[in-house]
PDB file of C-alpha atoms in Angstrom:
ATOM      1  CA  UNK O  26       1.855  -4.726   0.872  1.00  0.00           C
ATOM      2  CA  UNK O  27       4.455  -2.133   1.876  1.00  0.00           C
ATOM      3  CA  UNK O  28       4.217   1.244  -0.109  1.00  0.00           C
ATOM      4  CA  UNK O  29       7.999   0.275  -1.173  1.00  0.00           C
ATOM      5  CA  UNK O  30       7.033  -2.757  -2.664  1.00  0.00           C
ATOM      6  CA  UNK O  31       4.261  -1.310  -4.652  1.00  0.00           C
ATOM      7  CA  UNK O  32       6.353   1.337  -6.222  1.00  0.00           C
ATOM      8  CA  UNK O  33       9.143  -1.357  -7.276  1.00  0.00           C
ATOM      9  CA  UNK O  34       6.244  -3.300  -9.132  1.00  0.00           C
ATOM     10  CA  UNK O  35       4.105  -0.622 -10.690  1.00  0.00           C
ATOM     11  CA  UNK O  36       7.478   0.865 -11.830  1.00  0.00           C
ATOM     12  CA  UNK O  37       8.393  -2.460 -13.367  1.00  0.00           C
ATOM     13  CA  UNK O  38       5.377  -3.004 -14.318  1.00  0.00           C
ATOM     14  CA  UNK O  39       5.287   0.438 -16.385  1.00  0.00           C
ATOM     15  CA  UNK O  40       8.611  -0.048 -17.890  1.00  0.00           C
ATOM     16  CA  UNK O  41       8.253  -3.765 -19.262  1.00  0.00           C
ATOM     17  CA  UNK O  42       4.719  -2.725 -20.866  1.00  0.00           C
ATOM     18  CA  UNK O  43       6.328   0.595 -22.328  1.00  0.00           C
ATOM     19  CA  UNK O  44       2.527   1.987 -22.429  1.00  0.00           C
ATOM     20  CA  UNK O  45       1.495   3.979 -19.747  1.00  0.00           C
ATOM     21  CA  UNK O  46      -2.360   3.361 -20.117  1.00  0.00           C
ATOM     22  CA  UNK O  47      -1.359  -0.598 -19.945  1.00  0.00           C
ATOM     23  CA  UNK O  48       0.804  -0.188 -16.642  1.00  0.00           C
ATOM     24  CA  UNK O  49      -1.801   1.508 -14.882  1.00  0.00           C
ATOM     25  CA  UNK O  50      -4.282  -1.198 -15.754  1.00  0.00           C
ATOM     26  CA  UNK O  51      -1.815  -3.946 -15.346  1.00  0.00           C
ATOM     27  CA  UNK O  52      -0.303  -1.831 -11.651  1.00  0.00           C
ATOM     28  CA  UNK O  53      -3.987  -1.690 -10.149  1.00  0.00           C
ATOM     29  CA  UNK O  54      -4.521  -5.580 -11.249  1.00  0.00           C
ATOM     30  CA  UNK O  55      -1.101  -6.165  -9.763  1.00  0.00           C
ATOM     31  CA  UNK O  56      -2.060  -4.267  -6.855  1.00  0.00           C
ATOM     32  CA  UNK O  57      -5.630  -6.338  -5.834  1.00  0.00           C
ATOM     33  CA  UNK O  58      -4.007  -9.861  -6.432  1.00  0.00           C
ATOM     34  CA  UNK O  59      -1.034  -8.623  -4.407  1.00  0.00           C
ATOM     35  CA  UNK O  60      -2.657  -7.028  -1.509  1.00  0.00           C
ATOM     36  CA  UNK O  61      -5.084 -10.183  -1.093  1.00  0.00           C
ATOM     37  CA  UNK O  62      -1.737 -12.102   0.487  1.00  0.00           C
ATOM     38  CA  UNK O  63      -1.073 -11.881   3.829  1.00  0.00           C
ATOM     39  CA  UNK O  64       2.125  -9.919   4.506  1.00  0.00           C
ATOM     40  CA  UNK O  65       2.447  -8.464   7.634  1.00  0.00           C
ATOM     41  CA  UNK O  66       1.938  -4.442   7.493  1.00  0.00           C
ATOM     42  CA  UNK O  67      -1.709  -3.916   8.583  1.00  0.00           C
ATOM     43  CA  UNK O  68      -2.643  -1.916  11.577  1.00  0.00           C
ATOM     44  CA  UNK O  69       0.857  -0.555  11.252  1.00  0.00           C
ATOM     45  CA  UNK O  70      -0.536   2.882  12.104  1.00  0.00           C
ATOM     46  CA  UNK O  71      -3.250   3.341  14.577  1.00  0.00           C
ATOM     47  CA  UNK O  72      -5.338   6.682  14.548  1.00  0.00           C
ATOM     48  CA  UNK O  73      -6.613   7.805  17.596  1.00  0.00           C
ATOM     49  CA  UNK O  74      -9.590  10.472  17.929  1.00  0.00           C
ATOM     50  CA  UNK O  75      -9.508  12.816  20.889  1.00  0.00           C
ATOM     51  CA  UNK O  76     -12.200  14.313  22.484  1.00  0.00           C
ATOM     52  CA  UNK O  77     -10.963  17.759  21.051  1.00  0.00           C
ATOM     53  CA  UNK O  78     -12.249  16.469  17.414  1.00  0.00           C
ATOM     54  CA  UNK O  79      -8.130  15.778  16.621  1.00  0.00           C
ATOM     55  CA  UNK O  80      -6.983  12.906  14.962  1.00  0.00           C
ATOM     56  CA  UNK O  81      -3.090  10.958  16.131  1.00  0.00           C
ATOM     57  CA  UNK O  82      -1.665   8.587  13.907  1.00  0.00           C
ATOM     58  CA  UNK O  83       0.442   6.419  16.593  1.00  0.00           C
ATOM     59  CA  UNK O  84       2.602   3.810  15.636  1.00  0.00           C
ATOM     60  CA  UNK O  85       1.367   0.165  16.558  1.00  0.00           C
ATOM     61  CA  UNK O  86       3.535  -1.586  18.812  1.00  0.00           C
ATOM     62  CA  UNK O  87       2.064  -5.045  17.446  1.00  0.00           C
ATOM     63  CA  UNK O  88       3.621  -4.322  14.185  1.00  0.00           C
ATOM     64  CA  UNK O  89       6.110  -7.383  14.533  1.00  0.00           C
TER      65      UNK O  89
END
C-alpha cells in the first residue's frame, strides 16, 4: 500500500475511534489486512550495494 494511503486510513481511523490507544490497534490491524492485497508499489525502490560498502536507493523502472 502506498505510504499516502496509509496515512489517509490510520488518520481516519484515529478520528472515527476518538481514542488514540484504539486507532493504533485498529491502524496496525488495518494495516496487515490491507497490505496482504495486491496493489502495485513493491520493488518500487531498488537498493544497490557497491563494492565501497555504500548503499543506492534507485528507482525501479518496472514500477508500472
Amino acid at each position: 500500500m502506498f505510504t499516502t494511503a496509509h496515512a489517509v486510513v490510520a488518520i481516519t481511523i484515529a478520528h472515527q475511534t476518538g481514542d488514540p490507544m484504539l486507532g493504533l490497534v485498529l491502524g496496525v490491524l488495518s494495516h496487515l489486512i490491507f497490505d496482504a492485497i495486491p496493489h502495485g508499489d513493491r520493488n518500487f525502490f531498488a537498493v544497490e550495494r557497491h563494492s565501497s560498502g555504500k548503499f543506492n536507493v534507485v528507482k525501479d523502472q518496472k514500477f508500472f
